[in-house]
Short mmCIF file of C-alpha atoms in Angstrom, two decimals:
data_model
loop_
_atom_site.label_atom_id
_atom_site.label_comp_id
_atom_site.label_asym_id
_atom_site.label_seq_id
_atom_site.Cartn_x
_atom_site.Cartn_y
_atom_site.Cartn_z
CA UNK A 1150 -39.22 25.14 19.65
CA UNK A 1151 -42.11 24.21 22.17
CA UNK A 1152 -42.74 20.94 20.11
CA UNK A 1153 -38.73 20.25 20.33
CA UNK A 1154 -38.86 20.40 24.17
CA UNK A 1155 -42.13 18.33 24.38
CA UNK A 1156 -40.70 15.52 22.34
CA UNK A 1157 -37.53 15.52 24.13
CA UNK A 1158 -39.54 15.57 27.64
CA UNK A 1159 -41.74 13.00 26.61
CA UNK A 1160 -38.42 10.76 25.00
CA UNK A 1161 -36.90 11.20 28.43
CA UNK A 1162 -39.97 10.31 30.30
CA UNK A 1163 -39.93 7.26 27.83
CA UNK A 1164 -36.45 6.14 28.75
CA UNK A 1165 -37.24 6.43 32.57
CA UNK A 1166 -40.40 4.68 32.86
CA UNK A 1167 -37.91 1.73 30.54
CA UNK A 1168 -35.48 2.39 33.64
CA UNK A 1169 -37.29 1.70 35.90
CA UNK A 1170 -39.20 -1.55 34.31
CA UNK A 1171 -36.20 -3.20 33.65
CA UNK A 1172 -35.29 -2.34 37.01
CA UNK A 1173 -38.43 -4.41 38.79
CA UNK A 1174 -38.30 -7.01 36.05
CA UNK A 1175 -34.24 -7.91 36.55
CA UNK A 1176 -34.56 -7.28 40.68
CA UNK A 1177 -37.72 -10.15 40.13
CA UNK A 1178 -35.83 -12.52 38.46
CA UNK A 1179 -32.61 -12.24 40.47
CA UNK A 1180 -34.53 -12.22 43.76
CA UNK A 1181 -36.89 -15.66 42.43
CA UNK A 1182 -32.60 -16.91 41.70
CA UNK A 1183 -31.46 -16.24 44.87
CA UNK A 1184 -34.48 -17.72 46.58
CA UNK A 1185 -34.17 -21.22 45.03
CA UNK A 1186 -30.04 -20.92 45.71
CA UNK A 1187 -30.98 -20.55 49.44
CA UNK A 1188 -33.49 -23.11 49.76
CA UNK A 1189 -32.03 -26.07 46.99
CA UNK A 1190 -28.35 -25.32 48.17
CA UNK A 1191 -28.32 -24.16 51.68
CA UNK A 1192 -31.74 -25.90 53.15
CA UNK A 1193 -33.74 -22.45 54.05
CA UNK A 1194 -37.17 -23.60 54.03
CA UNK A 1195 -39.50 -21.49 51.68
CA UNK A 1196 -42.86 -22.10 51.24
CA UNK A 1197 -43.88 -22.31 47.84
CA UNK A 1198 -46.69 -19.36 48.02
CA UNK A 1199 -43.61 -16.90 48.58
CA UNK A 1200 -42.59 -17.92 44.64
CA UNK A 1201 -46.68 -16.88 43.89
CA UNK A 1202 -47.05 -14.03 45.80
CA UNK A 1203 -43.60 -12.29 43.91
CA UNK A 1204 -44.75 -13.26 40.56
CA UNK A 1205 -48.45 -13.37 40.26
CA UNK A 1206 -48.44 -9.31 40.14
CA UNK A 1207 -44.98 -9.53 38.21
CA UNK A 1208 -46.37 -11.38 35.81
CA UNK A 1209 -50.18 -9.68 35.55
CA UNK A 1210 -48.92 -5.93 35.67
CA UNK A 1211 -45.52 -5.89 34.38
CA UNK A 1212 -45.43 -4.82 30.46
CA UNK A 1213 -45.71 -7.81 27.63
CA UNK A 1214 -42.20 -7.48 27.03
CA UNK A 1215 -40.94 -7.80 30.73
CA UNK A 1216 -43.70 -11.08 31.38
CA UNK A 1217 -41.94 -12.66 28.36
CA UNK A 1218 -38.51 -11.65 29.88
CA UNK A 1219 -39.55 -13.32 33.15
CA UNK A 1220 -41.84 -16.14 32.02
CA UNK A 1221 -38.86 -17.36 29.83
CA UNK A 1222 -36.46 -17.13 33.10
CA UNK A 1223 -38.78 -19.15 35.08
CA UNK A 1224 -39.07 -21.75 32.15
CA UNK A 1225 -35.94 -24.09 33.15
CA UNK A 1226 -36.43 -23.73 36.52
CA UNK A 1227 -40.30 -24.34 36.31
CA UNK A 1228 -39.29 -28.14 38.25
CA UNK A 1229 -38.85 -25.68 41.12
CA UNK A 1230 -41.35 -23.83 41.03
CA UNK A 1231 -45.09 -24.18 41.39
CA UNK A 1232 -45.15 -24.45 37.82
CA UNK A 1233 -48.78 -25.12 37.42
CA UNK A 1234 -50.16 -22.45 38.78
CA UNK A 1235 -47.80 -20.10 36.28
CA UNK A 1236 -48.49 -21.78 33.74
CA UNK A 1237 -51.91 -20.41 34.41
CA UNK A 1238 -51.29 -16.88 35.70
CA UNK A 1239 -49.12 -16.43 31.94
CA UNK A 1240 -52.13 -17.78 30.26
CA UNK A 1241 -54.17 -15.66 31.49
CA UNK A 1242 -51.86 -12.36 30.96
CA UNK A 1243 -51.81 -13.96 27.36
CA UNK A 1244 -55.58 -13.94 26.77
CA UNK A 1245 -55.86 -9.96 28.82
CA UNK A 1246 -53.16 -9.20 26.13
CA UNK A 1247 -55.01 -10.70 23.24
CA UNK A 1248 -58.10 -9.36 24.62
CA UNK A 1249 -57.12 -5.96 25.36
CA UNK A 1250 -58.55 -3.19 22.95
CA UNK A 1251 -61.99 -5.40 22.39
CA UNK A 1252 -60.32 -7.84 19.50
CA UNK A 1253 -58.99 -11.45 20.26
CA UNK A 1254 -56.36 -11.90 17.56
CA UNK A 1255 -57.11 -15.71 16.27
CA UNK A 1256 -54.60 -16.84 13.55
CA UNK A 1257 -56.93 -20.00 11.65
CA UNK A 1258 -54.63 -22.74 11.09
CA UNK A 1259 -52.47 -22.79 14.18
CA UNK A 1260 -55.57 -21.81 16.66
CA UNK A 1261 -57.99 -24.46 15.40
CA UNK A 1262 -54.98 -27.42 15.34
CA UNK A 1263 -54.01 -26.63 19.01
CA UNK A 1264 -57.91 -26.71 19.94
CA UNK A 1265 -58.49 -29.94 18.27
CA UNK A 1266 -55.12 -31.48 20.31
CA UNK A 1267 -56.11 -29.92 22.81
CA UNK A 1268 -59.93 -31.96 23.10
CA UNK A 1269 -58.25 -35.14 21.87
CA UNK A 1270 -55.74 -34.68 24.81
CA UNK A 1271 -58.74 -34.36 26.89
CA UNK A 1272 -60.34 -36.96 25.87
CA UNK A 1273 -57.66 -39.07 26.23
CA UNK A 1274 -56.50 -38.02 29.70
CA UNK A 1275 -60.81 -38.87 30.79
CA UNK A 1276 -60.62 -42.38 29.20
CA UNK A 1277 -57.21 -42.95 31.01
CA UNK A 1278 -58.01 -41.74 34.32
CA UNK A 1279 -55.53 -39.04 34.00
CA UNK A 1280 -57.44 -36.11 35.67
CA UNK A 1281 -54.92 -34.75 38.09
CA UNK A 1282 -53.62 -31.45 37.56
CA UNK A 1283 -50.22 -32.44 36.42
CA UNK A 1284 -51.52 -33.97 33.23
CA UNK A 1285 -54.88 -31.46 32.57
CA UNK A 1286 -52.04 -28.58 32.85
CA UNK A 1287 -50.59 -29.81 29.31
CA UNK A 1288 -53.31 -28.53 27.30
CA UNK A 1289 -53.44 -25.54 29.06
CA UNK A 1290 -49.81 -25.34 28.03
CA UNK A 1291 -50.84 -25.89 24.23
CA UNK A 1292 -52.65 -22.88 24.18
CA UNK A 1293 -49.23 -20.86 26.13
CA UNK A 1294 -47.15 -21.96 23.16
CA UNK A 1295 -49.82 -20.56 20.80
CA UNK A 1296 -50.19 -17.04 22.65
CA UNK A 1297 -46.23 -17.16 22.70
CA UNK A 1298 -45.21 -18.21 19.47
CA UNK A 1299 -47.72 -15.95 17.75
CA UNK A 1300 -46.69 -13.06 19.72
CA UNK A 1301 -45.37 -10.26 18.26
CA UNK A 1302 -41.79 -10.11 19.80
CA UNK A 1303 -40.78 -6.82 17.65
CA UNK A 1304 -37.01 -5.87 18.31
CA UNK A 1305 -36.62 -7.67 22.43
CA UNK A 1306 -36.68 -11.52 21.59
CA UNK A 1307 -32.83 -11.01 22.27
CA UNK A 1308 -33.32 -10.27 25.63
CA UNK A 1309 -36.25 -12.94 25.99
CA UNK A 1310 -33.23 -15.35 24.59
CA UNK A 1311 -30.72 -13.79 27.18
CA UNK A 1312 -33.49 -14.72 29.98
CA UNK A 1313 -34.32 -17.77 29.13
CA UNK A 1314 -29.96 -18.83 28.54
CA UNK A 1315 -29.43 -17.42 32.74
CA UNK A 1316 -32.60 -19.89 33.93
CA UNK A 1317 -30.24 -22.65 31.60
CA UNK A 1318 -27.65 -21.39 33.71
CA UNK A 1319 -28.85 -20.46 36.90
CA UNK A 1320 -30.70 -24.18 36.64
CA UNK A 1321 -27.26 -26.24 36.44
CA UNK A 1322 -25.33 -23.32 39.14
CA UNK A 1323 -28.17 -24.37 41.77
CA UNK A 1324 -27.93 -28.03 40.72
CA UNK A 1325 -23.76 -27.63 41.19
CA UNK A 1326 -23.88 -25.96 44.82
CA UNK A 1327 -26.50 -28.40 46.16
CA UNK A 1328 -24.91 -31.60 44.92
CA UNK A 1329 -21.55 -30.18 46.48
CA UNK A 1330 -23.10 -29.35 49.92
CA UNK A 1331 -23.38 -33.31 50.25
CA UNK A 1332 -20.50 -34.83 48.20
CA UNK A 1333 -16.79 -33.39 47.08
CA UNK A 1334 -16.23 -32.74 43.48
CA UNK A 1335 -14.33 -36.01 42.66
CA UNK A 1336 -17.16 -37.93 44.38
CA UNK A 1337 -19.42 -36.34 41.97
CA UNK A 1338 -17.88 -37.93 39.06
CA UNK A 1339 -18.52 -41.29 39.81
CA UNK A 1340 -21.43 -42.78 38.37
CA UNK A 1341 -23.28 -43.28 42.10
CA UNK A 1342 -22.98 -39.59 42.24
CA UNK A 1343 -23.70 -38.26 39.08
CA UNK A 1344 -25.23 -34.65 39.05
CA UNK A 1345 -29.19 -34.26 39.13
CA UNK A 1346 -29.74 -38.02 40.85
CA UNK A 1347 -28.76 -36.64 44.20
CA UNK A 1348 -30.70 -34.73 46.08
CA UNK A 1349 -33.57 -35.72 44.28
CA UNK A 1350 -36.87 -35.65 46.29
CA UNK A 1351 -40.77 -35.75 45.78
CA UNK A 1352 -40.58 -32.07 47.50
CA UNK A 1353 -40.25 -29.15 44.68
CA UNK A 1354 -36.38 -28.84 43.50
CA UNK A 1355 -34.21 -27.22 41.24
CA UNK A 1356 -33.17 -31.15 40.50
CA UNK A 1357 -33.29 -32.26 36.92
CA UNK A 1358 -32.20 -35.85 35.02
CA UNK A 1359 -28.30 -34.91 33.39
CA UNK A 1360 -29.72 -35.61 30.07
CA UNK A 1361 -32.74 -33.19 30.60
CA UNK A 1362 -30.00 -30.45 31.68
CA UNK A 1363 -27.71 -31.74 28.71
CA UNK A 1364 -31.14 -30.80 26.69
CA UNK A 1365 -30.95 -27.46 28.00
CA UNK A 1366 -27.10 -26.77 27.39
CA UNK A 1367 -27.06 -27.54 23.80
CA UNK A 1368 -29.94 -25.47 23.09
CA UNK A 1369 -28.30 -22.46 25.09
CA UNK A 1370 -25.17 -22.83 23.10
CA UNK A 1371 -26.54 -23.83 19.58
CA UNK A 1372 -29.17 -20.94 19.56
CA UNK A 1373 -27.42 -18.23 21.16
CA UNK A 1374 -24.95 -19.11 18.58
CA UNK A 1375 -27.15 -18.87 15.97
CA UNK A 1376 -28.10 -15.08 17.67
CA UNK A 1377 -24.59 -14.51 17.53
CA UNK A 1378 -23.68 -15.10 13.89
CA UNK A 1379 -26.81 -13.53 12.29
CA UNK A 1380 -25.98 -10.45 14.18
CA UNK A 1381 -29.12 -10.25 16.36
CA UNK A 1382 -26.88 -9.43 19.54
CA UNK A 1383 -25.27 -6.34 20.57
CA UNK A 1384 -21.63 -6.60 21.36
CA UNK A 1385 -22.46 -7.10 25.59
CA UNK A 1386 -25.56 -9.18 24.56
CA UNK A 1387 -23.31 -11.35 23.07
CA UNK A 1388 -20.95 -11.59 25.92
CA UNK A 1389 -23.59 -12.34 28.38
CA UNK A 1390 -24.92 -15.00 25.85
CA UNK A 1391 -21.60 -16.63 25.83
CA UNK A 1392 -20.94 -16.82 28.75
CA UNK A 1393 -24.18 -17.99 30.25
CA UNK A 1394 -24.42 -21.16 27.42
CA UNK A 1395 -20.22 -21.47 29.10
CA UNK A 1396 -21.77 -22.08 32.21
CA UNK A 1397 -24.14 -24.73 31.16
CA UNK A 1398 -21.74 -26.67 28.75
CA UNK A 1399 -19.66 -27.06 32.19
CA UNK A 1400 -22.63 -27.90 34.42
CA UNK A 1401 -23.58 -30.25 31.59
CA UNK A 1402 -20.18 -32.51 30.92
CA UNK A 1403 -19.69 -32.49 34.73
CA UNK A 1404 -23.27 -34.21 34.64
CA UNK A 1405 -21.72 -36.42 32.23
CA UNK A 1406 -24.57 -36.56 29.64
CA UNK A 1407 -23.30 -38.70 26.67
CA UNK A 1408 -26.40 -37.73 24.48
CA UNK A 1409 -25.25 -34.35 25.24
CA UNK A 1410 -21.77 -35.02 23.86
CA UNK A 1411 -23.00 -36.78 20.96
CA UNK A 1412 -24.89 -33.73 20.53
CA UNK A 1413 -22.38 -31.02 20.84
CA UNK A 1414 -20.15 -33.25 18.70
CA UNK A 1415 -22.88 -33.13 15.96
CA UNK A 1416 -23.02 -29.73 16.08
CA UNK A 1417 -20.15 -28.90 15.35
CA UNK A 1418 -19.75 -30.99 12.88
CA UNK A 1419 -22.91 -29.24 11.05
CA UNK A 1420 -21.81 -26.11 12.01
CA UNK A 1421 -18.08 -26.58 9.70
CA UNK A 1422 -19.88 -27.80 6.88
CA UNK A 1423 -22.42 -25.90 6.32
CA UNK A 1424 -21.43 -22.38 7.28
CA UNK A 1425 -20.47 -20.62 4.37
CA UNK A 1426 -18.16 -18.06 6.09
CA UNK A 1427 -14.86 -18.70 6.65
CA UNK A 1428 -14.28 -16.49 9.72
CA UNK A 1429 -17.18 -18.24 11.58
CA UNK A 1430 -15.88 -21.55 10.36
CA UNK A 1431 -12.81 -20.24 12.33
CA UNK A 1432 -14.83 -19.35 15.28
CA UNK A 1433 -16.39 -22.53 15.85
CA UNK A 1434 -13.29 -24.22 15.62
CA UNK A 1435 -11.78 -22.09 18.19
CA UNK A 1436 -14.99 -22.73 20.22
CA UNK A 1437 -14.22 -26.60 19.87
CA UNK A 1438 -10.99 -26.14 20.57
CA UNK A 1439 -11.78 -24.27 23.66
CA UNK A 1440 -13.90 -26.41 25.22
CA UNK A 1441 -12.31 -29.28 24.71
CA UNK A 1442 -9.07 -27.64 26.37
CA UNK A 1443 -10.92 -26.18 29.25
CA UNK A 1444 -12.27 -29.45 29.56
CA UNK A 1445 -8.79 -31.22 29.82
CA UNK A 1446 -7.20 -28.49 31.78
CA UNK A 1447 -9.53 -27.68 34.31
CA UNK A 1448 -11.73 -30.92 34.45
CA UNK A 1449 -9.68 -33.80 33.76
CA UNK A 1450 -11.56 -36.47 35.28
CA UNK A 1451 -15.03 -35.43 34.02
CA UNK A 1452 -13.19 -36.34 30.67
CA UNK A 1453 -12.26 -39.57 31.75
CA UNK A 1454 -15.49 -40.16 33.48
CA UNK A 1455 -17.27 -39.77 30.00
CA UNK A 1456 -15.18 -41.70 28.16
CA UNK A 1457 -15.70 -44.61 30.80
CA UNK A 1458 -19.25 -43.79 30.10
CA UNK A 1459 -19.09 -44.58 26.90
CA UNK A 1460 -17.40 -47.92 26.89
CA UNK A 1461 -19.92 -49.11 30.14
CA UNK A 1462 -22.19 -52.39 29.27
CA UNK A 1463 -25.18 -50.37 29.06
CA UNK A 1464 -24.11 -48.64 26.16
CA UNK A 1465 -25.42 -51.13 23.62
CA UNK A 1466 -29.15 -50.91 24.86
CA UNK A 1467 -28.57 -46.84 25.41
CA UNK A 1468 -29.10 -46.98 29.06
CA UNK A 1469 -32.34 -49.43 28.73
CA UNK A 1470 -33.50 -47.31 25.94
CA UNK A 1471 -34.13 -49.80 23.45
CA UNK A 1472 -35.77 -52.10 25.62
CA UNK A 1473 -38.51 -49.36 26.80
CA UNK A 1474 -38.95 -48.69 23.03
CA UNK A 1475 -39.60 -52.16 22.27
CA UNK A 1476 -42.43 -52.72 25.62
CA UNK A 1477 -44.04 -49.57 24.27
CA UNK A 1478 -44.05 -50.28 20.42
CA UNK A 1479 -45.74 -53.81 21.17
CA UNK A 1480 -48.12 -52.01 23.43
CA UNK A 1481 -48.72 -49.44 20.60
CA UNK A 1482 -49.10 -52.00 17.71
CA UNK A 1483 -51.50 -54.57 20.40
CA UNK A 1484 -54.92 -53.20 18.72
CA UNK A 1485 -56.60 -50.90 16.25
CA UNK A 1486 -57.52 -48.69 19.09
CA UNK A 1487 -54.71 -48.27 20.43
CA UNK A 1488 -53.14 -47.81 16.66
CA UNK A 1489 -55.49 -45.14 15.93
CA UNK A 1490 -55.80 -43.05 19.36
CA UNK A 1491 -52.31 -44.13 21.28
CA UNK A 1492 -51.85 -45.93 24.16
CA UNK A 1493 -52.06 -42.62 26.60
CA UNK A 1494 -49.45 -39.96 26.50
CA UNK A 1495 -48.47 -40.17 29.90
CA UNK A 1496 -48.59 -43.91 29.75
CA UNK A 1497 -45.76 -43.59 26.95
CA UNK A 1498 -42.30 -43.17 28.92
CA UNK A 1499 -40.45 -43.96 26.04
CA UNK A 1500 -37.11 -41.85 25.70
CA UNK A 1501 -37.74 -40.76 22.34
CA UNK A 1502 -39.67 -37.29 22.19
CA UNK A 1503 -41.26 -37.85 18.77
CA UNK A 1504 -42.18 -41.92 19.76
CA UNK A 1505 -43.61 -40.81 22.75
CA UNK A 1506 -45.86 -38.25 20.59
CA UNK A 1507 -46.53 -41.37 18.03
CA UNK A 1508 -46.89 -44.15 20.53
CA UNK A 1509 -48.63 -42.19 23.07
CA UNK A 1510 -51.44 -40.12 21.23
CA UNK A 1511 -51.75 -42.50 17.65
CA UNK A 1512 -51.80 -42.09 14.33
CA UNK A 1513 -54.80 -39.42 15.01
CA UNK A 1514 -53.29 -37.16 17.68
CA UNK A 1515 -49.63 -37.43 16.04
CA UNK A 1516 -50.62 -36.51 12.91
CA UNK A 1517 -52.80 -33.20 14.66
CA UNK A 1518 -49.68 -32.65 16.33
CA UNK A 1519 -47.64 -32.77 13.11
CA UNK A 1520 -50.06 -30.45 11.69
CA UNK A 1521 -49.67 -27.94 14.23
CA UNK A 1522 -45.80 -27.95 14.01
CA UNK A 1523 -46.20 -27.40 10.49
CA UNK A 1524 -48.87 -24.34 10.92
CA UNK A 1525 -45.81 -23.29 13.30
CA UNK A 1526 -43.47 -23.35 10.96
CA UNK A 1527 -45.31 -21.92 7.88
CA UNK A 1528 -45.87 -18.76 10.50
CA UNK A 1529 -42.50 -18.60 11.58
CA UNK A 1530 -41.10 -18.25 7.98
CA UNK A 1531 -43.95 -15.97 6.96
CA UNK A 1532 -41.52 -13.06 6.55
CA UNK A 1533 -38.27 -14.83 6.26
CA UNK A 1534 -35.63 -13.72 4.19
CA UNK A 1535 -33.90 -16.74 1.89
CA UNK A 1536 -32.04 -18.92 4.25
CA UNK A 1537 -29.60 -21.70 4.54
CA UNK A 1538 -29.11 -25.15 5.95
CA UNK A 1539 -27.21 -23.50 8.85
CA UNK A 1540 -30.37 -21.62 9.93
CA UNK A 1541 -31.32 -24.89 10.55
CA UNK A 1542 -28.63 -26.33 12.60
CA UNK A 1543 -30.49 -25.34 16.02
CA UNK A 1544 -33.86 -27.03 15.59
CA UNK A 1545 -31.92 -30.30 13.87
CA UNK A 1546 -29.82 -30.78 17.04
CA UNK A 1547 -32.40 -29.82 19.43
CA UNK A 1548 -34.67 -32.48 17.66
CA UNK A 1549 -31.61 -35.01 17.93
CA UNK A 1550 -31.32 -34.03 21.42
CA UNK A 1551 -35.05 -34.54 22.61
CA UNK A 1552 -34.65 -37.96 20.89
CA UNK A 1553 -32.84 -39.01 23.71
CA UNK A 1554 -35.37 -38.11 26.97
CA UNK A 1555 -38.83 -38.29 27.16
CA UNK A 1556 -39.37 -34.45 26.96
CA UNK A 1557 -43.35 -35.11 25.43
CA UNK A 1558 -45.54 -34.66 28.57
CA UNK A 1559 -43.91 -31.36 29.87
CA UNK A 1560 -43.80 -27.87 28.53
CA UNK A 1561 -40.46 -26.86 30.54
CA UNK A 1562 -38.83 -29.29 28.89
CA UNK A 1563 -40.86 -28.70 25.10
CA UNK A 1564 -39.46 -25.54 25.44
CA UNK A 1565 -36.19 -26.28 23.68
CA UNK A 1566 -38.33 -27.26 20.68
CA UNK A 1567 -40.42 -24.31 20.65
CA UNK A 1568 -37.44 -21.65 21.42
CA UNK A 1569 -35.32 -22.98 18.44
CA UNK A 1570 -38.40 -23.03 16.19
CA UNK A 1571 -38.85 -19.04 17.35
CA UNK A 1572 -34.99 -18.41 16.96
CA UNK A 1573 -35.22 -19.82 13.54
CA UNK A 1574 -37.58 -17.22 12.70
CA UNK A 1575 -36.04 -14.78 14.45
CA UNK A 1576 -32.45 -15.02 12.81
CA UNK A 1577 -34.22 -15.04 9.18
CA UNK A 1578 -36.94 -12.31 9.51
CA UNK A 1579 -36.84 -9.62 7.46
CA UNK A 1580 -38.24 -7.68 10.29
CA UNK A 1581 -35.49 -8.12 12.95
#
């Protein structure tokens, strides 16, 4: 009887102390939110040491699953934030976690590859004259997307997922208000206007390229999708889920991303012909259906907009695509050297993720970096269950996607990559 009362005491206990740490965790992340609404939107100057001096404890003393929670809210918004010195502070709760107990955890393959990328990045970055803190920060970044991928997420990477779909969201809302503080709505569908070019400074925003953002929306819809159909959500996860990836499909045609519509198109496409299950075949319809109607109804001249988009002049070089390809191939294929070792990865603007991964580090550091992903990969389906091409669908659209911007050189916007890769073996675990 005693033992009964202790374990329900110490159950109770349990479910307070939870309480109360989602409590601080959610009041952190909507208080960081409102903070970059009031100074991107509405112009209240905050110094950038406010964003530190909230998070730095967040993020050292909270519990591994609320950092993850709040490190994966801050991801998309990372261009306004003093993203650097995160990246950092999360690194470091990463190696205290690893640490913790006397043991660093080292998994072989995946640990020694991101080492290895991580001195030839180095190296690299010397020889080039890249030393400034904006480029060193990348290979401290490797070694976050180790910690995280290798993490053992147990039975909360749907609420790591949720996070990481409102900083899609809350990215594009902040984008929205601030662009509309300056211009009306049908000014902002002109092509002088479009969403994410205005209001662009040198100064720290919440102001990303359309495409970038487009990057973001598809991976928020095609992944929290994925959550949705392999059950991983409960039923008001998955309302929250859909409606957050609603909110950045609309922040994303109003941008007027084409690669983003090719995208969405694509997907679902893939998603008819390979689901096996009629009723979700019927659901994705209906989500087509949807969109497309809300789109007509409620934003008619974003609609038209795109489609003038699409039959513009520029649309035969893909925006000056091809011709940036073409400078940076020759550049590439100019020597051995440059062959074998790249021409410099942030000398490689080329808006093709994978090219500027080829181009940019050579047939040496692309193939370490294939190696990697592969490691990745091979520890992601480590405990799968038998899957299908439509487990797949995220990280094939999200690689389409990323073919589009030059995502290479930045984590916070790698992170699509990484996040479907995790979802992936998420949605075919045996474990979860």
């Amino acid at each position: 009887m005693q033992r009964d009362i202790y374990i329900k005491q110490k159950n109770h206990k349990s479910k307070m102390v939870a309480n109360i740490s989602n409590g601080f965790c959610l009041g952190t992340i909507l208080v960081i939110a409102c903070l970059l609404l009031a100074r991107d939107a509405y112009g209240i100057a905050i110094n950038k040491y406010i964003f530190l001096l909230i998070l730095t404890p967040a993020l050292l003393v909270f519990k591994e699953k609320y950092v993850l929670i709040l490190w994966m809210f801050l991801m998309p918004l990372f261009v306004g934030l003093p993203g650097n010195y995160i990246t950092l502070i999360v690194l470091l709760r990463f190696l205290i976690q690893v640490i913790h107990g006397g043991k660093l955890k080292i998994y072989k393959y995946p640990f020694i590859l991101t080492v290895l990328l991580a001195m030839f990045i180095f190296t690299q970055n010397i020889a080039h004259k890249y030393i400034g803190a904006y480029y060193m920060i990348f290979i401290a970044e490797l070694f976050v997307v180790y910690f995280f991928i290798t993490t053992d997420y147990k039975s909360y990477f749907p609420e790591i997922m949720l996070s990481y779909s409102f900083g899609i969201a809350m990215t594009g809302i902040i984008m929205l208000v601030a662009t509309l503080q300056t211009y009306s709505f049908s000014d902002l569908l002109s092509v002088a206007t479009r969403l994410g070019y205005i209001g662009r400074t040198t100064e720290m925003t919440v102001i990303i390229d359309p495409n970038y953002y487009g990057l973001f929306a598809i991976t928020s819809l095609s992944c929290n999708w994925q959550m949705i159909t392999k059950k991983k959500y409960s039923k008001n996860q998955k309302k929250i889920a859909l409606i957050f990836s609603g909110i950045s499909i609309a922040v994303a045609l109003i941008g007027m991303s084409r690669a983003f519509i090719l995208c969405f198109a694509i997907w679902l496409v893939l998603s008819l012909l390979f689901e096996k299950k009629v009723s979700l075949k019927i659901k994705v319809i209906i989500v087509g259906i949807v969109c497309i109607g809300i789109a007509y109804c409620f934003l008619p001249n974003t609609v038209q907009a795109i489609m003038n988009r699409f039959a513009s002049n520029d649309m035969q070089t893909g925006n000056g695509r091809t011709v940036i390809f073409d400078k940076m191939e020759k550049h590439w294929g100019s020597s051995v050297i440059t062959m074998l070792f790249g021409i410099g990865l942030f000398d490689c603007n080329v808006h093709f993720m994978q090219m500027q991964y080829f181009f940019g580090l050579g047939l040496v550091g692309a193939m370490l970096m294939l190696l990697l992903v592969i490691s990745y990969w091979n520890w992601m389906k480590r405990k799968r269950k038998r899957c299908s091409v439509a487990d797949l669908i995220p990280i094939f659209i999200i690689q389409i996607s990323a073919s589009s911007v030059p995502t290479a050189q930045s984590l916070t916007f790698m992170m699509p990559v990484v996040i479907s890769l995790i979802v992936y073996g998420v949605t075919t675990s045996l474990e979860l």
